[in-house]
Coordinates of N, CA and C in Angstrom, one line a residue:
X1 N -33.1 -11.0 -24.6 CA -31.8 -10.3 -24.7 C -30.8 -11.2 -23.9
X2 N -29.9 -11.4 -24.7 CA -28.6 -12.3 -24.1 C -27.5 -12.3 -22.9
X3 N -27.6 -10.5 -23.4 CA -25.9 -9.9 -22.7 C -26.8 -8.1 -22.7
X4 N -26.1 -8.0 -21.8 CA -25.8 -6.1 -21.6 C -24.4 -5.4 -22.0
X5 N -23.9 -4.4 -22.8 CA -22.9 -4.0 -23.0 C -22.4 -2.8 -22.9
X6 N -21.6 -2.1 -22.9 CA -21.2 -1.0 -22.5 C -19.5 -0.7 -22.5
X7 N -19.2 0.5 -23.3 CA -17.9 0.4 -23.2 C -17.4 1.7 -22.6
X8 N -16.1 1.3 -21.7 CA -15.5 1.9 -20.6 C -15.3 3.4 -21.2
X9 N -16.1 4.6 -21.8 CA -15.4 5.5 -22.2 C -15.0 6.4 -21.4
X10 N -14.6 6.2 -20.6 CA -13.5 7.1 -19.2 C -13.4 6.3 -18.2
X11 N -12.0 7.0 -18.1 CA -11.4 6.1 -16.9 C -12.1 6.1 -15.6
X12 N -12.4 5.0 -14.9 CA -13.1 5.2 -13.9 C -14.2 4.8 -13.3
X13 N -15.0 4.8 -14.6 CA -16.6 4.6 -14.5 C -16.7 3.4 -14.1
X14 N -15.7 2.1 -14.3 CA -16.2 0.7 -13.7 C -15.7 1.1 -11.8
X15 N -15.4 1.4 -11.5 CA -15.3 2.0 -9.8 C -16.7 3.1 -9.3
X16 N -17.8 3.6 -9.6 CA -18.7 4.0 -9.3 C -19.7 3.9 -8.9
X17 N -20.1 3.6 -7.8 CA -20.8 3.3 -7.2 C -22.3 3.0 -7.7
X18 N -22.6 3.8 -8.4 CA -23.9 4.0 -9.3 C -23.8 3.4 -10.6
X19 N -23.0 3.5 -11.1 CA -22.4 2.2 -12.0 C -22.6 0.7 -11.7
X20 N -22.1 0.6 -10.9 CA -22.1 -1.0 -10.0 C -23.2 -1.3 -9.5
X21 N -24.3 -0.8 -9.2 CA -25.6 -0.9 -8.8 C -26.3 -1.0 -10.2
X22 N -25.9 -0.8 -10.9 CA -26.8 -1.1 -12.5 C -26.1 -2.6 -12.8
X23 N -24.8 -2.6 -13.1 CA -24.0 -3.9 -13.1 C -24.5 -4.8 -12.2
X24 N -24.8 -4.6 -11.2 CA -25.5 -5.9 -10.0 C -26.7 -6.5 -10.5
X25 N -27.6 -5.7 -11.2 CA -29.0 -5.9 -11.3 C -29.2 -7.0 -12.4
X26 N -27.9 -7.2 -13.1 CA -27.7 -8.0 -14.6 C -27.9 -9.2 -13.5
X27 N -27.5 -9.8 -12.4 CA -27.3 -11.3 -12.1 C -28.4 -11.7 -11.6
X28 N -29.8 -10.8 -11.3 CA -31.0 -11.2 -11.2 C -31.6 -11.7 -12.2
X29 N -31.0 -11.4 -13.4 CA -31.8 -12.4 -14.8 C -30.8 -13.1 -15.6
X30 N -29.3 -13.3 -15.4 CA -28.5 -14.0 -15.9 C -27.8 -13.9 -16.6
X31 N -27.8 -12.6 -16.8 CA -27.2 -12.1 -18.3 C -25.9 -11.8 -18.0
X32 N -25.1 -11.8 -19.6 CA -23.9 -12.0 -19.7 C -23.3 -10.2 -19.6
X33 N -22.3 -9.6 -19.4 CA -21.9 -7.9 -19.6 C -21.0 -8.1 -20.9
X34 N -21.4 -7.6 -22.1 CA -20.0 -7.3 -23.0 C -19.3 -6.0 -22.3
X35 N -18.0 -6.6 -22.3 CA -16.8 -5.1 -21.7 C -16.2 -4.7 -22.8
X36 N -16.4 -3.3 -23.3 CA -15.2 -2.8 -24.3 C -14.3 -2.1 -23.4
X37 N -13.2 -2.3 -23.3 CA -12.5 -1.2 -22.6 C -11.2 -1.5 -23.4
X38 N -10.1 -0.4 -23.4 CA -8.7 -0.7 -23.8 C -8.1 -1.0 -23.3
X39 N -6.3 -1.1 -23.4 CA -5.8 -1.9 -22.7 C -5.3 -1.2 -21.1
X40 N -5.1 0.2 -20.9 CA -4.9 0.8 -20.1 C -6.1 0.4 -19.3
X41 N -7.1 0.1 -19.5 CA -8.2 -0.1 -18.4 C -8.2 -1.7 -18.1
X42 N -7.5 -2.5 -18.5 CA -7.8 -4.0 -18.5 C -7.6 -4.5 -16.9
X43 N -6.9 -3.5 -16.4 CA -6.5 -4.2 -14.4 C -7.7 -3.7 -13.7
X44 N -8.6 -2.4 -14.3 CA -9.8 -2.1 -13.4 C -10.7 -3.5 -13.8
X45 N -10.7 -3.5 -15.1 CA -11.6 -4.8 -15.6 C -11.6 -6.0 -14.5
X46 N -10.3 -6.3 -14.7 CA -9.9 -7.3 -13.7 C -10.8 -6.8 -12.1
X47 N -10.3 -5.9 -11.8 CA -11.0 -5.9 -10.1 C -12.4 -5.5 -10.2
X48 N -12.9 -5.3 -11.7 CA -14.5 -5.1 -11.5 C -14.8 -6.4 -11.6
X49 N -14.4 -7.7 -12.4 CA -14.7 -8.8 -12.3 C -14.3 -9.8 -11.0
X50 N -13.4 -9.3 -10.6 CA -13.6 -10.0 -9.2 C -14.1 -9.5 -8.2
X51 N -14.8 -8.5 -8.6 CA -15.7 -7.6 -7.3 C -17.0 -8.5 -7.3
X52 N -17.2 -9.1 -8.6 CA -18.5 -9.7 -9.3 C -18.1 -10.9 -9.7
X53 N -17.8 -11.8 -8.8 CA -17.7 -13.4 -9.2 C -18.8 -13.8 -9.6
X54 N -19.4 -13.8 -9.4 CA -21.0 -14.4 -10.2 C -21.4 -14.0 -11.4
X55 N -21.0 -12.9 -12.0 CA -21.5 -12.4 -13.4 C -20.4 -13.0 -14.3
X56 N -21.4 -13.2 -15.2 CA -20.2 -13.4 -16.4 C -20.3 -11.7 -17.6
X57 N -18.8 -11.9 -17.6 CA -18.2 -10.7 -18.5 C -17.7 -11.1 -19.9
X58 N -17.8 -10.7 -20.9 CA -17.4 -11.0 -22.2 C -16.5 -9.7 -22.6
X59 N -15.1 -10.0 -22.6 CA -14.4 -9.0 -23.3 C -14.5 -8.8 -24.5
X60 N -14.7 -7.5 -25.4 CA -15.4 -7.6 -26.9 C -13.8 -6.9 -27.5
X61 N -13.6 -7.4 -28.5 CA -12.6 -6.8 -29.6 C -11.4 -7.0 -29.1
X62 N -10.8 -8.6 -28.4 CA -9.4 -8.8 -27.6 C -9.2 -7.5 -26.4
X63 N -10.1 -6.9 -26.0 CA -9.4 -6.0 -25.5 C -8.9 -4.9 -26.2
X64 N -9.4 -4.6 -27.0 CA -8.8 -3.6 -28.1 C -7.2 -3.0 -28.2
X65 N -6.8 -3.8 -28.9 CA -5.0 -3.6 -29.1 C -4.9 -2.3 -30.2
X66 N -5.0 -1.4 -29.2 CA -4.9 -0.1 -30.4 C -4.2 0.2 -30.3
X67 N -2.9 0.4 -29.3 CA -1.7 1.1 -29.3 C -1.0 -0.3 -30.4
X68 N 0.0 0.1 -31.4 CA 0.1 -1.5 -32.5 C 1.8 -1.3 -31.8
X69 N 2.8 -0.6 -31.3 CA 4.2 0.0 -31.2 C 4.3 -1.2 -29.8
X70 N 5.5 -1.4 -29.9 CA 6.1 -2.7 -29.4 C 5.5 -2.5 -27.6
X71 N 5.5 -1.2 -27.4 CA 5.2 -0.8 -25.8 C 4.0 -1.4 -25.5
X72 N 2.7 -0.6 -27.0 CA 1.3 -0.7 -26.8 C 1.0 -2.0 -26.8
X73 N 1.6 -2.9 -27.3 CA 1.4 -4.5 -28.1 C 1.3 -4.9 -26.2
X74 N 2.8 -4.9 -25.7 CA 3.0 -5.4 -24.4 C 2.3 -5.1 -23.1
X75 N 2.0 -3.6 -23.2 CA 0.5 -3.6 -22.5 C -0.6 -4.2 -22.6
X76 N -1.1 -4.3 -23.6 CA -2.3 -5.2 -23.8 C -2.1 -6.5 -23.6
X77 N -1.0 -7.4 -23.8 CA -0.7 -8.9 -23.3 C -0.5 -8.9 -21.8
X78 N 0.4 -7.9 -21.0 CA 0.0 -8.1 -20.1 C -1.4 -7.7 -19.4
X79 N -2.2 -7.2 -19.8 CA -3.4 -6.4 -19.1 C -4.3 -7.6 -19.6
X80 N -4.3 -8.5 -20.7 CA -5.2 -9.3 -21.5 C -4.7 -10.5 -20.2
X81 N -3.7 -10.9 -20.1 CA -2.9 -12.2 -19.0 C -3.5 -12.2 -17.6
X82 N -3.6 -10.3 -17.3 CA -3.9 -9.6 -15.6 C -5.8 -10.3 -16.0
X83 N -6.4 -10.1 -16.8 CA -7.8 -10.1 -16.6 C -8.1 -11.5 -17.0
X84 N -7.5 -12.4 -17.6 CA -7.9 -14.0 -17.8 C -7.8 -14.8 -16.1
X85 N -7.3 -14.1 -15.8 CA -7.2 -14.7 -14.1 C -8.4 -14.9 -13.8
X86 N -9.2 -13.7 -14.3 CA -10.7 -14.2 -13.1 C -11.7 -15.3 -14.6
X87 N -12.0 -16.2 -13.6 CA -12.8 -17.5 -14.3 C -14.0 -16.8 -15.4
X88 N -14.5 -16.1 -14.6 CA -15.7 -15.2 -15.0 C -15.7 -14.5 -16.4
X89 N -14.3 -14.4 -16.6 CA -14.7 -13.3 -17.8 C -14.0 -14.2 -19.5
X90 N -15.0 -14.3 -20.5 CA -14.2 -15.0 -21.3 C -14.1 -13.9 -22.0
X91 N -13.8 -14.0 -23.6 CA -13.1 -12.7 -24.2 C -13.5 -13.2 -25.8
X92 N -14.3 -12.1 -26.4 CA -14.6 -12.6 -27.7 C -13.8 -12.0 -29.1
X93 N -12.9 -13.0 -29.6 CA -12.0 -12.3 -30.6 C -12.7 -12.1 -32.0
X94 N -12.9 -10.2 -31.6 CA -13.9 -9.8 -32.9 C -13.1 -8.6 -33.3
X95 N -13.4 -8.1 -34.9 CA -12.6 -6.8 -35.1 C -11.4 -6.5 -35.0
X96 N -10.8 -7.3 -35.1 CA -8.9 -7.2 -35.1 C -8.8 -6.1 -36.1
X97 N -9.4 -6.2 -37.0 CA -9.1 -5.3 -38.3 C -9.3 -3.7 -38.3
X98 N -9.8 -3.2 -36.9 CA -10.5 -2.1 -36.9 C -8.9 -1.4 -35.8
X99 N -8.1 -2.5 -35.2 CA -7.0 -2.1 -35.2 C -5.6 -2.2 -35.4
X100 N -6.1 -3.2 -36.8 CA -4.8 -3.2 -37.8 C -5.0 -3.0 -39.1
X101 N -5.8 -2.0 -39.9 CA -5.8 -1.0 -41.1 C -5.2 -1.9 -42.0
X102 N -3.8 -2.4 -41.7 CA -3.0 -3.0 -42.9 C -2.7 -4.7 -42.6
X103 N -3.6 -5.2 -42.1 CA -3.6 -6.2 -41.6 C -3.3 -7.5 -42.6
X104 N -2.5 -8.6 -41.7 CA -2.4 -9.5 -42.5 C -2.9 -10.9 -41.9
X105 N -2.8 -11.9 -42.0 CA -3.2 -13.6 -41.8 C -1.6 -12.9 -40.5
X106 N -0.5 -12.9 -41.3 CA 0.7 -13.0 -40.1 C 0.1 -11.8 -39.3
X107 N -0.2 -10.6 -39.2 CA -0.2 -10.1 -38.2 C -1.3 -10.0 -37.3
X108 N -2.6 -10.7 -37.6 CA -3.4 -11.1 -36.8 C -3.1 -12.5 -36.2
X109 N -2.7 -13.2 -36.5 CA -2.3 -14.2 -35.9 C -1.6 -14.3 -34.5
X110 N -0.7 -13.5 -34.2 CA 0.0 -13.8 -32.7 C -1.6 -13.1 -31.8
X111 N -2.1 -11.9 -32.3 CA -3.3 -11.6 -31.6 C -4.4 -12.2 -31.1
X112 N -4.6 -13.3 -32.3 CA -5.6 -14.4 -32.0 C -5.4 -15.3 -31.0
X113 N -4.1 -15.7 -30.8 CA -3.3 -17.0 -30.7 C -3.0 -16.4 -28.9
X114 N -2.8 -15.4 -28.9 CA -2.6 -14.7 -27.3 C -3.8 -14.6 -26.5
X115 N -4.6 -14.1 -27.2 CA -5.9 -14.0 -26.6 C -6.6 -15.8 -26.5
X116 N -6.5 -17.0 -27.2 CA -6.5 -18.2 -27.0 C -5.7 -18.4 -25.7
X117 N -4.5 -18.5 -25.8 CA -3.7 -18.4 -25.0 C -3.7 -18.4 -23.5
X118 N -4.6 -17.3 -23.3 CA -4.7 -16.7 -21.6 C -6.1 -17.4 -21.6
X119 N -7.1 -17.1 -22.5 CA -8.4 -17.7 -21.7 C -8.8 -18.9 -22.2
X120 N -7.9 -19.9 -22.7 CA -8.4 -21.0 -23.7 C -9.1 -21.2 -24.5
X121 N -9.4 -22.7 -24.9 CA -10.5 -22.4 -25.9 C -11.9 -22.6 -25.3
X122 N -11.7 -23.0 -23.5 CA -13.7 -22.5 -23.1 C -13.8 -21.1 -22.9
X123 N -12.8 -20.1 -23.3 CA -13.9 -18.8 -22.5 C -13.4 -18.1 -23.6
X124 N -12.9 -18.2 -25.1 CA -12.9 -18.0 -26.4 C -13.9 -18.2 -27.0
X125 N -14.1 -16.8 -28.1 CA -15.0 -17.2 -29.2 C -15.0 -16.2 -30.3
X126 N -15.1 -16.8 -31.6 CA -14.5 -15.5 -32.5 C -16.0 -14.6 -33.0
X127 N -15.5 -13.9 -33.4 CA -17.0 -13.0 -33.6 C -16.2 -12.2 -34.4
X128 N -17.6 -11.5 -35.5 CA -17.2 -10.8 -36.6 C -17.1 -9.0 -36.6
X129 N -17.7 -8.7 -35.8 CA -18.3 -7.2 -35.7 C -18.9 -6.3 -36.6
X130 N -19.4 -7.5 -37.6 CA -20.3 -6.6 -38.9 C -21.3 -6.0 -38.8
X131 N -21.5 -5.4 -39.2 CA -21.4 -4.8 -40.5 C -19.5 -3.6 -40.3
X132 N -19.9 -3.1 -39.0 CA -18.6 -2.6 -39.1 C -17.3 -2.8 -39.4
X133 N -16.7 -4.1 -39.2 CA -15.3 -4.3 -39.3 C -15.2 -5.2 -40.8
X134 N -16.7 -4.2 -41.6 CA -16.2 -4.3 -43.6 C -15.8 -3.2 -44.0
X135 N -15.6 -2.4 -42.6 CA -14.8 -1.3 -43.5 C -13.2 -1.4 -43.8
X136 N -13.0 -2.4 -43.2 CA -11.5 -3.0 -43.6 C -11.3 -4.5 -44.4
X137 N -12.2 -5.2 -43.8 CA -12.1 -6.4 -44.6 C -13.6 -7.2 -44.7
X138 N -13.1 -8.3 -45.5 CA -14.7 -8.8 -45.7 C -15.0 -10.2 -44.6
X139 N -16.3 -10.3 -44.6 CA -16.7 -11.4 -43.6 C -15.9 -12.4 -44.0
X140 N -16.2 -12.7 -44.8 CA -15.2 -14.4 -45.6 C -13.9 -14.4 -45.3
X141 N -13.1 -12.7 -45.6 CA -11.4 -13.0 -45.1 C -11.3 -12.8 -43.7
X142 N -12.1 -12.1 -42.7 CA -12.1 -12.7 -41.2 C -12.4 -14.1 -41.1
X143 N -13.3 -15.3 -41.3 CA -13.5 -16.0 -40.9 C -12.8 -17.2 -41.6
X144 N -12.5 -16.9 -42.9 CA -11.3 -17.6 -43.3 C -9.8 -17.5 -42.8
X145 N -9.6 -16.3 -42.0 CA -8.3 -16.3 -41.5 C -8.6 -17.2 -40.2
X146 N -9.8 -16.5 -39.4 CA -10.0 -17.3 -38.1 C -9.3 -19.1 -38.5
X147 N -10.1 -19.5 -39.3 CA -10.3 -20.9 -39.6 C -8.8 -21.2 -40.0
X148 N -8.3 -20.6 -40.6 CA -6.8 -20.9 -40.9 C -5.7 -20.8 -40.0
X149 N -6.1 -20.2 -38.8 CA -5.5 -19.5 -37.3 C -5.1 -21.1 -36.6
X150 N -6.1 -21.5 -36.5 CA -6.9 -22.7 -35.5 C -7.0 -24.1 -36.4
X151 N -6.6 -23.6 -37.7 CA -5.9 -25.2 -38.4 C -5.7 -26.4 -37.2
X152 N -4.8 -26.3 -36.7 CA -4.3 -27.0 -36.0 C -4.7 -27.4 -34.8
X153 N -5.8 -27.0 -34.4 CA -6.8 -27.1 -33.2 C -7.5 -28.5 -33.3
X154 N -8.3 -28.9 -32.2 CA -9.5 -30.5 -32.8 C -10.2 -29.5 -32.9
X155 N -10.7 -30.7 -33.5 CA -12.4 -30.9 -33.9 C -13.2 -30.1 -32.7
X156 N -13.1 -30.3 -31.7 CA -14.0 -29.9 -30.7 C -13.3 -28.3 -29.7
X157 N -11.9 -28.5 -30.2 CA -11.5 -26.5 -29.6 C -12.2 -26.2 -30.9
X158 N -12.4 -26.4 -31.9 CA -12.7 -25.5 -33.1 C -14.2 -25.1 -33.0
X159 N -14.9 -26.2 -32.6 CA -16.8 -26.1 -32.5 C -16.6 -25.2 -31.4
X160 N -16.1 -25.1 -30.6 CA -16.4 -24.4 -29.0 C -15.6 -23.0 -29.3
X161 N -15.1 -22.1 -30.3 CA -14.3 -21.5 -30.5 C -15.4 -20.5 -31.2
X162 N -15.8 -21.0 -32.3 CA -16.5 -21.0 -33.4 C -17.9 -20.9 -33.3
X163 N -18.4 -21.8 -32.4 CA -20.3 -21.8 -31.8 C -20.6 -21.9 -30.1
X164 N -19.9 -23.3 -30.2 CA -20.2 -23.8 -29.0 C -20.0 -23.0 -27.4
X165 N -18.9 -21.7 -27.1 CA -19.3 -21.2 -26.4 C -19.9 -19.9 -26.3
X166 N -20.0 -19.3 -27.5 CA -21.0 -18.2 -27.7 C -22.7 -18.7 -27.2
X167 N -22.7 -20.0 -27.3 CA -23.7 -20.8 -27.1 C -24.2 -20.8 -26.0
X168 N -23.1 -21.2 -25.1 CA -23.1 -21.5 -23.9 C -23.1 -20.2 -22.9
X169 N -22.2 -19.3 -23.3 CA -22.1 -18.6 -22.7 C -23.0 -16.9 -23.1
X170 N -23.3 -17.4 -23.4 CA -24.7 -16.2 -23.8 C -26.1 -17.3 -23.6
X171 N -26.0 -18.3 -23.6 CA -27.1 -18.9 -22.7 C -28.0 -18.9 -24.3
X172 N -27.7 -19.2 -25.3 CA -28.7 -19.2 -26.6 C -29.9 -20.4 -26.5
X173 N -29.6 -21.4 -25.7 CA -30.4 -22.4 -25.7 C -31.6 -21.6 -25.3
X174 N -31.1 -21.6 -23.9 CA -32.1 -20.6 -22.9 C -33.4 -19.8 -23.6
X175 N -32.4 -18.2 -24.5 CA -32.8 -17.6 -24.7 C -33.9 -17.6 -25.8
X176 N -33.5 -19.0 -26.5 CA -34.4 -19.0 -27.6 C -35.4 -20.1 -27.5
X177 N -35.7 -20.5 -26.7 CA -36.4 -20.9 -25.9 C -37.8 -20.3 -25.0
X178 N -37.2 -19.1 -24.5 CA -37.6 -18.3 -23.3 C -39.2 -17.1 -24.6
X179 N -39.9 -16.5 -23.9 CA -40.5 -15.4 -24.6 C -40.0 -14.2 -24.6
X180 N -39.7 -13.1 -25.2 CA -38.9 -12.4 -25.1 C -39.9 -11.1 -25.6
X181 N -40.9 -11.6 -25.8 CA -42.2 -10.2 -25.9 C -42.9 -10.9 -24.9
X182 N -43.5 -9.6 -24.1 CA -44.9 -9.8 -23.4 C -45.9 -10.5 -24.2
X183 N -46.6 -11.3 -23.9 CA -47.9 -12.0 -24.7 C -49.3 -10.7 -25.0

């Protein structure tokens, strides 16, 4: 197993003491935390990640930009800006589609390009979220937009975007490597 995940479904729960004692036990075997949280929770995010400099965090779904109204948009850029600060947490741009129904190449685009933006292209990486996010579009038009996003990227932000730190940062070498059944 790669990563541990868990998404914030009430306010709060990353401040709990009994919480955080489950969260600690991940850095005894190395593993990565997927965080779902939305954007109103992205500053706890932040101070659970720097409560925990040593774990690595993977934000799943940009942070989920579900408010789409000019307020909700600017919450999430700044709460997406507040949590790129800590080194620790990179951010995996998956399922945009699950919060834009009518989505286009142009309106995924500033989303992708923001979330690039704050955590570069080492603590970036695009992900699909399928089977789920075919209930709006198909694998091919996510990953054909991705690739059309990042036109303009090298050769090597595009490998590290695309493989190279899902790689790295989920430790794939490691894990496929390692036994993962008892003998």
């Amino acid at each position: 197993m790669a990563s541990i995940g868990w998404p914030a479904t009430r306010d709060g729960i990353m401040e709990e003491p009994a919480w955080r004692a489950g969260l600690a036990l991940l850095g005894q075997h190395r593993l990565a935390f997927d965080l779902m949280v939305f954007p109103r929770q992205l500053a706890g995010a932040a101070r659970l990640a720097a409560a925990f400099p040593d774990q690595q965090f993977v934000l799943n779904h940009c942070g989920s930009p579900i408010d789409r109204d000019a307020d909700g948009m600017q919450r999430w850029r700044d709460g997406l800006r507040l949590l790129s600060q800590c080194d620790n947490v990179a951010i995996k741009i998956s399922d945009l589609v699950a919060y834009d129904h009518d989505w286009t190449l142009d309106s995924l685009k500033p989303v992708v390009l923001h979330c690039i933006d704050c955590f570069g292209t080492g603590r970036a990486m695009f992900g699909s979220d399928f089977p789920v996010a075919g209930l709006h579009a198909s694998f091919d038009d996510i990953y054909d937009g991705f690739k059309t996003i990042t036109a303009d990227f090298s050769a090597d932000e595009q490998t590290a975007l695309f493989f190279g730190n899902a790689r790295r940062i989920y430790r794939l070498d490691d894990v496929s490597s390692a036994r993962l059944l008892p003998a």
